[in-house]
């Protein structure tokens, strides 16, 4: 791919992965992704910030050849995960004089993950600077904006923050900058939900650091560059806050139709009461969309039939995922049907132990739901309305 200039002597040289459909063998990528790498040519030294997924190394190499880059002095590693570090070994073969610049924790990861030799590293500490001549890099440790070793690199003179995964989006686009803010915002929110939501507390602190820097440009490792970063910073402040919105996420799956009747009835009574609901059929739902819905929702309801006493396996998988993502959910409930007995409430409650949600009384029916069961669903909807009034 051809390099694209962000500012004078600062280039985006990474790779766009238009065709990738799945990340980490887990996260669907409806709009592909990119692995952003940035080249900074100072008056004396040249630095590359992060590399690309190893399968896309040729795109990075082509950009550097197009720019006729004969020498790279520093390869800055903001994050050790292989979609950004995986091409460091190939880069060191291409530019054998380069040093890998990172913090000690990231160095240890890179040695373990890529078997890089220890003597190739230049280890920096929080707020250390590195001069490229007329340009100065400042390193800011920012643990847990994905992994414990993550950091930012700030180009002082140009006020550009290279933020790693932080503030990024899985979005393959021909736009170098975030032109279509509403589209980027949706993808960035989905990315936040999938990758960053478990670290909301750390992120609140790092947002303050970014505010204090007041960067003119933010260049993450996925998705477009922000040349007007305030909109994404404001959005992140909302997403990481503890305030939930009056929304219900309703996950459902049905075997013989009983739970489906309950889920659809419940959806309808919530709608009649003016509650915003996002339903997901667990036989076909995109887990990234569920994660996205969980960023704001105050309540999640699990509607499942009993399978050998426990929830349907697709529901177990969703509950496990939600628990791992640690959303700000305040309330939860279980509804569904069973044949001869069930332990769905106990099992789902146990799987949700990492989320501080209050479980409202369940509605469970043996076989087809009766008029009494539908009345109980109405009572559950009323209880949710009452709880949401206090948000
Ligand atoms: Fe894009 Fe955590 O790697």
GROMACS .gro file of C-alpha atoms and ligand atoms in nm:
model
  394
    1UNK     CA    1   0.000   0.000   0.000
    2UNK     CA    2   0.121   0.353  -0.073
    3UNK     CA    3   0.219   0.566   0.225
    4UNK     CA    4  -0.011   0.859   0.309
    5UNK     CA    5   0.110   1.180   0.467
    6UNK     CA    6  -0.053   1.293   0.793
    7UNK     CA    7   0.171   1.596   0.848
    8UNK     CA    8   0.507   1.702   0.711
    9UNK     CA    9   0.741   1.400   0.738
   10UNK     CA   10   0.482   1.193   0.926
   11UNK     CA   11   0.322   0.911   0.730
   12UNK     CA   12   0.066   0.637   0.771
   13UNK     CA   13   0.245   0.328   0.636
   14UNK     CA   14   0.034   0.041   0.774
   15UNK     CA   15  -0.200  -0.209   0.612
   16UNK     CA   16  -0.572  -0.218   0.543
   17UNK     CA   17  -0.726  -0.564   0.581
   18UNK     CA   18  -1.041  -0.533   0.369
   19UNK     CA   19  -1.120  -0.905   0.375
   20UNK     CA   20  -1.069  -1.011   0.736
   21UNK     CA   21  -1.395  -1.132   0.888
   22UNK     CA   22  -1.290  -1.255   1.232
   23UNK     CA   23  -1.044  -1.129   1.493
   24UNK     CA   24  -0.884  -1.341   1.768
   25UNK     CA   25  -1.098  -1.633   1.642
   26UNK     CA   26  -1.381  -1.457   1.828
   27UNK     CA   27  -1.481  -1.109   1.714
   28UNK     CA   28  -1.674  -1.070   1.386
   29UNK     CA   29  -1.536  -0.791   1.166
   30UNK     CA   30  -1.828  -0.676   0.947
   31UNK     CA   31  -1.617  -0.395   0.799
   32UNK     CA   32  -1.266  -0.544   0.803
   33UNK     CA   33  -0.992  -0.366   0.994
   34UNK     CA   34  -0.655  -0.197   0.957
   35UNK     CA   35  -0.318  -0.232   1.131
   36UNK     CA   36  -0.183   0.119   1.143
   37UNK     CA   37   0.187   0.188   1.149
   38UNK     CA   38   0.336   0.536   1.137
   39UNK     CA   39   0.670   0.664   1.010
   40UNK     CA   40   0.823   0.981   1.155
   41UNK     CA   41   1.125   1.128   0.979
   42UNK     CA   42   1.313   1.366   1.208
   43UNK     CA   43   1.607   1.579   1.098
   44UNK     CA   44   1.847   1.323   1.251
   45UNK     CA   45   1.662   1.000   1.322
   46UNK     CA   46   1.371   0.804   1.179
   47UNK     CA   47   1.117   0.615   1.390
   48UNK     CA   48   0.844   0.368   1.303
   49UNK     CA   49   0.554   0.345   1.547
   50UNK     CA   50   0.415  -0.009   1.567
   51UNK     CA   51   0.412  -0.256   1.278
   52UNK     CA   52   0.138  -0.471   1.123
   53UNK     CA   53  -0.012  -0.819   1.134
   54UNK     CA   54   0.262  -1.046   0.989
   55UNK     CA   55   0.040  -1.160   0.700
   56UNK     CA   56   0.027  -0.795   0.586
   57UNK     CA   57   0.399  -0.719   0.617
   58UNK     CA   58   0.430  -0.676   0.240
   59UNK     CA   59   0.198  -0.373   0.255
   60UNK     CA   60   0.417  -0.208   0.520
   61UNK     CA   61   0.732  -0.291   0.324
   62UNK     CA   62   0.585  -0.147   0.005
   63UNK     CA   63   0.502   0.183   0.182
   64UNK     CA   64   0.858   0.211   0.311
   65UNK     CA   65   1.004   0.130  -0.032
   66UNK     CA   66   0.778   0.395  -0.191
   67UNK     CA   67   0.909   0.651   0.056
   68UNK     CA   68   1.265   0.532  -0.014
   69UNK     CA   69   1.332   0.476   0.357
   70UNK     CA   70   1.695   0.362   0.374
   71UNK     CA   71   1.732   0.360   0.751
   72UNK     CA   72   1.506   0.322   1.053
   73UNK     CA   73   1.666   0.399   1.388
   74UNK     CA   74   1.381   0.317   1.622
   75UNK     CA   75   1.082   0.082   1.608
   76UNK     CA   76   0.847   0.200   1.883
   77UNK     CA   77   0.622  -0.073   2.022
   78UNK     CA   78   0.320   0.071   2.201
   79UNK     CA   79   0.158  -0.272   2.245
   80UNK     CA   80   0.292  -0.627   2.224
   81UNK     CA   81  -0.014  -0.796   2.069
   82UNK     CA   82   0.087  -0.959   1.743
   83UNK     CA   83  -0.140  -0.756   1.513
   84UNK     CA   84   0.100  -0.468   1.589
   85UNK     CA   85   0.423  -0.638   1.690
   86UNK     CA   86   0.414  -0.944   1.464
   87UNK     CA   87   0.615  -0.778   1.186
   88UNK     CA   88   0.894  -0.651   1.415
   89UNK     CA   89   1.117  -0.954   1.338
   90UNK     CA   90   1.080  -0.894   0.962
   91UNK     CA   91   1.144  -0.520   1.014
   92UNK     CA   92   1.463  -0.597   1.204
   93UNK     CA   93   1.581  -0.810   0.912
   94UNK     CA   94   1.506  -0.523   0.673
   95UNK     CA   95   1.662  -0.258   0.901
   96UNK     CA   96   1.917  -0.447   1.115
   97UNK     CA   97   2.045  -0.129   1.284
   98UNK     CA   98   1.705  -0.045   1.436
   99UNK     CA   99   1.640  -0.061   1.809
  100UNK     CA  100   1.303  -0.165   1.948
  101UNK     CA  101   1.191   0.107   2.189
  102UNK     CA  102   0.937   0.018   2.456
  103UNK     CA  103   0.875  -0.019   2.830
  104UNK     CA  104   1.015  -0.311   3.028
  105UNK     CA  105   0.683  -0.495   3.052
  106UNK     CA  106   0.629  -0.475   2.678
  107UNK     CA  107   0.990  -0.584   2.616
  108UNK     CA  108   0.927  -0.897   2.826
  109UNK     CA  109   0.611  -0.974   2.626
  110UNK     CA  110   0.795  -0.925   2.295
  111UNK     CA  111   1.077  -1.157   2.404
  112UNK     CA  112   0.822  -1.420   2.504
  113UNK     CA  113   0.588  -1.381   2.206
  114UNK     CA  114   0.838  -1.323   1.925
  115UNK     CA  115   1.169  -1.449   2.068
  116UNK     CA  116   1.334  -1.114   1.999
  117UNK     CA  117   1.690  -1.087   2.136
  118UNK     CA  118   1.719  -0.872   2.449
  119UNK     CA  119   2.005  -0.663   2.305
  120UNK     CA  120   1.775  -0.523   2.035
  121UNK     CA  121   1.578  -0.321   2.293
  122UNK     CA  122   1.602   0.032   2.421
  123UNK     CA  123   1.387   0.035   2.736
  124UNK     CA  124   1.211   0.355   2.835
  125UNK     CA  125   1.020   0.468   3.144
  126UNK     CA  126   0.704   0.673   3.186
  127UNK     CA  127   0.745   1.027   3.045
  128UNK     CA  128   1.090   0.960   2.900
  129UNK     CA  129   1.164   1.143   2.574
  130UNK     CA  130   1.357   1.045   2.264
  131UNK     CA  131   1.489   1.304   2.019
  132UNK     CA  132   1.470   1.252   1.643
  133UNK     CA  133   1.641   1.589   1.589
  134UNK     CA  134   1.368   1.841   1.521
  135UNK     CA  135   1.100   1.609   1.656
  136UNK     CA  136   1.063   1.468   2.009
  137UNK     CA  137   0.880   1.154   2.115
  138UNK     CA  138   0.741   1.131   2.467
  139UNK     CA  139   0.635   0.794   2.608
  140UNK     CA  140   0.337   0.769   2.840
  141UNK     CA  141   0.267   0.438   3.009
  142UNK     CA  142  -0.104   0.356   2.985
  143UNK     CA  143  -0.155   0.009   3.129
  144UNK     CA  144  -0.476  -0.179   3.052
  145UNK     CA  145  -0.584  -0.013   2.735
  146UNK     CA  146  -0.603  -0.368   2.631
  147UNK     CA  147  -0.300  -0.535   2.793
  148UNK     CA  148  -0.091  -0.448   3.102
  149UNK     CA  149   0.206  -0.323   2.896
  150UNK     CA  150   0.022  -0.073   2.674
  151UNK     CA  151   0.160   0.279   2.630
  152UNK     CA  152   0.111   0.593   2.420
  153UNK     CA  153   0.373   0.783   2.220
  154UNK     CA  154   0.328   1.158   2.192
  155UNK     CA  155   0.499   1.363   1.922
  156UNK     CA  156   0.542   1.689   2.107
  157UNK     CA  157   0.609   1.939   1.827
  158UNK     CA  158   0.319   1.822   1.609
  159UNK     CA  159   0.087   1.740   1.902
  160UNK     CA  160   0.009   1.394   1.764
  161UNK     CA  161  -0.083   1.116   2.006
  162UNK     CA  162  -0.013   0.762   1.886
  163UNK     CA  163  -0.259   0.584   2.109
  164UNK     CA  164  -0.222   0.215   2.019
  165UNK     CA  165  -0.551   0.023   2.037
  166UNK     CA  166  -0.701   0.301   2.250
  167UNK     CA  167  -0.974   0.498   2.065
  168UNK     CA  168  -0.941   0.273   1.759
  169UNK     CA  169  -1.200   0.100   1.545
  170UNK     CA  170  -1.214  -0.217   1.339
  171UNK     CA  171  -1.291  -0.030   1.018
  172UNK     CA  172  -1.130  -0.075   0.679
  173UNK     CA  173  -1.178   0.255   0.499
  174UNK     CA  174  -1.008   0.451   0.224
  175UNK     CA  175  -1.037   0.762   0.444
  176UNK     CA  176  -0.708   0.842   0.616
  177UNK     CA  177  -0.895   1.070   0.859
  178UNK     CA  178  -1.229   1.010   1.034
  179UNK     CA  179  -1.443   1.198   0.778
  180UNK     CA  180  -1.778   1.027   0.842
  181UNK     CA  181  -1.798   1.077   1.218
  182UNK     CA  182  -2.126   0.891   1.275
  183UNK     CA  183  -1.999   0.581   1.093
  184UNK     CA  184  -1.664   0.590   1.274
  185UNK     CA  185  -1.838   0.648   1.606
  186UNK     CA  186  -2.049   0.334   1.569
  187UNK     CA  187  -1.748   0.120   1.480
  188UNK     CA  188  -1.538   0.279   1.756
  189UNK     CA  189  -1.816   0.206   2.006
  190UNK     CA  190  -1.834  -0.155   1.895
  191UNK     CA  191  -1.455  -0.176   1.926
  192UNK     CA  192  -1.472  -0.019   2.274
  193UNK     CA  193  -1.736  -0.277   2.373
  194UNK     CA  194  -1.537  -0.574   2.246
  195UNK     CA  195  -1.189  -0.472   2.355
  196UNK     CA  196  -1.189  -0.188   2.608
  197UNK     CA  197  -1.508  -0.218   2.817
  198UNK     CA  198  -1.352  -0.451   3.080
  199UNK     CA  199  -1.096  -0.176   3.149
  200UNK     CA  200  -1.338   0.118   3.182
  201UNK     CA  201  -1.194   0.220   3.518
  202UNK     CA  202  -0.833   0.246   3.387
  203UNK     CA  203  -0.958   0.420   3.077
  204UNK     CA  204  -1.121   0.697   3.282
  205UNK     CA  205  -0.775   0.782   3.416
  206UNK     CA  206  -0.608   0.767   3.075
  207UNK     CA  207  -0.877   0.993   2.926
  208UNK     CA  208  -0.772   1.257   3.178
  209UNK     CA  209  -0.410   1.217   3.065
  210UNK     CA  210  -0.516   1.265   2.703
  211UNK     CA  211  -0.726   1.569   2.797
  212UNK     CA  212  -0.422   1.722   2.967
  213UNK     CA  213  -0.209   1.667   2.655
  214UNK     CA  214  -0.481   1.820   2.436
  215UNK     CA  215  -0.352   1.655   2.117
  216UNK     CA  216  -0.436   1.805   1.778
  217UNK     CA  217  -0.439   1.460   1.617
  218UNK     CA  218  -0.490   1.110   1.757
  219UNK     CA  219  -0.353   0.821   1.553
  220UNK     CA  220  -0.469   0.478   1.679
  221UNK     CA  221  -0.353   0.140   1.550
  222UNK     CA  222  -0.693   0.044   1.402
  223UNK     CA  223  -0.928   0.253   1.189
  224UNK     CA  224  -0.898   0.612   1.069
  225UNK     CA  225  -0.689   0.889   1.225
  226UNK     CA  226  -0.870   1.160   1.425
  227UNK     CA  227  -0.775   1.509   1.306
  228UNK     CA  228  -1.062   1.645   1.515
  229UNK     CA  229  -1.037   1.415   1.818
  230UNK     CA  230  -1.284   1.584   2.052
  231UNK     CA  231  -1.583   1.383   1.929
  232UNK     CA  232  -1.423   1.047   2.006
  233UNK     CA  233  -1.294   1.168   2.344
  234UNK     CA  234  -1.641   1.293   2.440
  235UNK     CA  235  -1.796   0.964   2.330
  236UNK     CA  236  -1.547   0.763   2.537
  237UNK     CA  237  -1.626   0.974   2.844
  238UNK     CA  238  -1.991   0.875   2.806
  239UNK     CA  239  -1.915   0.507   2.746
  240UNK     CA  240  -1.683   0.468   3.048
  241UNK     CA  241  -1.912   0.656   3.287
  242UNK     CA  242  -2.109   0.454   3.541
  243UNK     CA  243  -2.438   0.599   3.415
  244UNK     CA  244  -2.654   0.340   3.238
  245UNK     CA  245  -2.936   0.429   3.000
  246UNK     CA  246  -3.297   0.312   3.019
  247UNK     CA  247  -3.246   0.030   2.770
  248UNK     CA  248  -3.301  -0.345   2.785
  249UNK     CA  249  -3.094  -0.603   2.602
  250UNK     CA  250  -3.309  -0.913   2.551
  251UNK     CA  251  -3.120  -1.229   2.453
  252UNK     CA  252  -3.340  -1.522   2.359
  253UNK     CA  253  -3.329  -1.869   2.214
  254UNK     CA  254  -3.612  -2.120   2.182
  255UNK     CA  255  -3.636  -2.492   2.106
  256UNK     CA  256  -4.008  -2.563   2.066
  257UNK     CA  257  -4.157  -2.213   2.072
  258UNK     CA  258  -4.248  -2.162   2.439
  259UNK     CA  259  -3.955  -1.934   2.523
  260UNK     CA  260  -4.000  -1.754   2.193
  261UNK     CA  261  -4.363  -1.675   2.288
  262UNK     CA  262  -4.244  -1.539   2.621
  263UNK     CA  263  -3.960  -1.335   2.469
  264UNK     CA  264  -4.185  -1.179   2.204
  265UNK     CA  265  -4.459  -1.102   2.458
  266UNK     CA  266  -4.206  -0.949   2.694
  267UNK     CA  267  -4.056  -0.742   2.412
  268UNK     CA  268  -4.404  -0.614   2.330
  269UNK     CA  269  -4.494  -0.518   2.688
  270UNK     CA  270  -4.164  -0.336   2.731
  271UNK     CA  271  -4.230  -0.145   2.408
  272UNK     CA  272  -4.583  -0.057   2.527
  273UNK     CA  273  -4.423   0.089   2.838
  274UNK     CA  274  -4.187   0.302   2.630
  275UNK     CA  275  -3.870   0.109   2.719
  276UNK     CA  276  -3.606   0.085   2.450
  277UNK     CA  277  -3.528  -0.284   2.381
  278UNK     CA  278  -3.262  -0.450   2.168
  279UNK     CA  279  -3.354  -0.817   2.110
  280UNK     CA  280  -3.100  -1.073   1.991
  281UNK     CA  281  -3.188  -1.425   1.875
  282UNK     CA  282  -2.896  -1.631   2.001
  283UNK     CA  283  -2.914  -1.868   1.703
  284UNK     CA  284  -2.790  -1.597   1.470
  285UNK     CA  285  -2.681  -1.294   1.670
  286UNK     CA  286  -2.349  -1.117   1.606
  287UNK     CA  287  -2.170  -1.107   1.941
  288UNK     CA  288  -2.012  -0.773   1.853
  289UNK     CA  289  -2.361  -0.622   1.823
  290UNK     CA  290  -2.454  -0.768   2.163
  291UNK     CA  291  -2.138  -0.620   2.315
  292UNK     CA  292  -2.219  -0.284   2.158
  293UNK     CA  293  -2.574  -0.290   2.300
  294UNK     CA  294  -2.434  -0.369   2.645
  295UNK     CA  295  -2.228  -0.045   2.658
  296UNK     CA  296  -2.529   0.162   2.766
  297UNK     CA  297  -2.809  -0.078   2.872
  298UNK     CA  298  -2.923  -0.073   3.233
  299UNK     CA  299  -3.087  -0.416   3.210
  300UNK     CA  300  -3.020  -0.749   3.043
  301UNK     CA  301  -3.279  -1.028   3.021
  302UNK     CA  302  -3.186  -1.385   2.936
  303UNK     CA  303  -3.470  -1.588   2.779
  304UNK     CA  304  -3.379  -1.954   2.746
  305UNK     CA  305  -3.528  -2.302   2.747
  306UNK     CA  306  -3.373  -2.553   2.985
  307UNK     CA  307  -3.138  -2.799   2.816
  308UNK     CA  308  -3.061  -3.087   3.052
  309UNK     CA  309  -3.150  -2.857   3.346
  310UNK     CA  310  -2.923  -2.566   3.244
  311UNK     CA  311  -2.959  -2.277   2.996
  312UNK     CA  312  -2.922  -2.343   2.623
  313UNK     CA  313  -2.546  -2.359   2.537
  314UNK     CA  314  -2.575  -2.055   2.307
  315UNK     CA  315  -2.711  -1.860   2.605
  316UNK     CA  316  -2.431  -1.989   2.829
  317UNK     CA  317  -2.180  -1.858   2.577
  318UNK     CA  318  -2.347  -1.515   2.567
  319UNK     CA  319  -2.369  -1.489   2.947
  320UNK     CA  320  -2.003  -1.586   2.978
  321UNK     CA  321  -1.906  -1.320   2.724
  322UNK     CA  322  -2.113  -1.046   2.891
  323UNK     CA  323  -1.963  -1.132   3.228
  324UNK     CA  324  -1.611  -1.109   3.079
  325UNK     CA  325  -1.684  -0.770   2.921
  326UNK     CA  326  -1.793  -0.624   3.258
  327UNK     CA  327  -2.061  -0.383   3.134
  328UNK     CA  328  -2.227  -0.123   3.359
  329UNK     CA  329  -2.550  -0.330   3.372
  330UNK     CA  330  -2.756  -0.259   3.685
  331UNK     CA  331  -3.034  -0.520   3.655
  332UNK     CA  332  -3.077  -0.869   3.510
  333UNK     CA  333  -3.351  -1.129   3.485
  334UNK     CA  334  -3.405  -1.483   3.358
  335UNK     CA  335  -3.718  -1.595   3.176
  336UNK     CA  336  -3.793  -1.916   2.988
  337UNK     CA  337  -3.948  -2.259   2.985
  338UNK     CA  338  -3.848  -2.608   3.094
  339UNK     CA  339  -3.971  -2.966   3.071
  340UNK     CA  340  -3.904  -3.152   3.394
  341UNK     CA  341  -3.690  -2.912   3.597
  342UNK     CA  342  -3.419  -2.651   3.567
  343UNK     CA  343  -3.131  -2.475   3.736
  344UNK     CA  344  -3.115  -2.188   3.488
  345UNK     CA  345  -3.134  -1.905   3.738
  346UNK     CA  346  -2.860  -2.049   3.961
  347UNK     CA  347  -2.632  -2.117   3.665
  348UNK     CA  348  -2.683  -1.781   3.492
  349UNK     CA  349  -2.645  -1.590   3.820
  350UNK     CA  350  -2.323  -1.776   3.889
  351UNK     CA  351  -2.189  -1.705   3.537
  352UNK     CA  352  -2.266  -1.335   3.587
  353UNK     CA  353  -2.072  -1.305   3.913
  354UNK     CA  354  -1.833  -1.045   3.764
  355UNK     CA  355  -2.116  -0.800   3.688
  356UNK     CA  356  -2.268  -0.606   3.977
  357UNK     CA  357  -2.627  -0.649   3.861
  358UNK     CA  358  -2.934  -0.701   4.078
  359UNK     CA  359  -3.131  -1.005   3.956
  360UNK     CA  360  -3.505  -0.936   3.939
  361UNK     CA  361  -3.755  -1.222   4.005
  362UNK     CA  362  -3.746  -1.476   3.718
  363UNK     CA  363  -4.042  -1.592   3.512
  364UNK     CA  364  -4.014  -1.963   3.438
  365UNK     CA  365  -4.284  -2.187   3.300
  366UNK     CA  366  -4.323  -2.561   3.263
  367UNK     CA  367  -4.408  -2.611   2.896
  368UNK     CA  368  -4.619  -2.354   2.712
  369UNK     CA  369  -4.666  -2.020   2.894
  370UNK     CA  370  -5.008  -1.969   3.055
  371UNK     CA  371  -5.209  -1.650   3.111
  372UNK     CA  372  -5.054  -1.639   3.458
  373UNK     CA  373  -4.701  -1.650   3.307
  374UNK     CA  374  -4.784  -1.362   3.073
  375UNK     CA  375  -4.909  -1.161   3.374
  376UNK     CA  376  -4.578  -1.231   3.549
  377UNK     CA  377  -4.393  -1.103   3.244
  378UNK     CA  378  -4.599  -0.784   3.269
  379UNK     CA  379  -4.499  -0.756   3.637
  380UNK     CA  380  -4.133  -0.800   3.542
  381UNK     CA  381  -4.167  -0.525   3.282
  382UNK     CA  382  -4.327  -0.298   3.545
  383UNK     CA  383  -4.039  -0.370   3.784
  384UNK     CA  384  -3.786  -0.274   3.514
  385UNK     CA  385  -3.974   0.050   3.441
  386UNK     CA  386  -3.971   0.132   3.813
  387UNK     CA  387  -3.598   0.057   3.847
  388UNK     CA  388  -3.513   0.260   3.535
  389UNK     CA  389  -3.701   0.560   3.671
  390UNK     CA  390  -3.425   0.591   3.934
  391UNK     CA  391  -3.131   0.574   3.693
  392LIG    FE1  392  -0.491  -0.437   1.807
  392LIG    FE2  393  -0.463  -0.542   2.133
  392LIG     O1  394  -0.422  -0.537   1.950
   0.00000   0.00000   0.00000
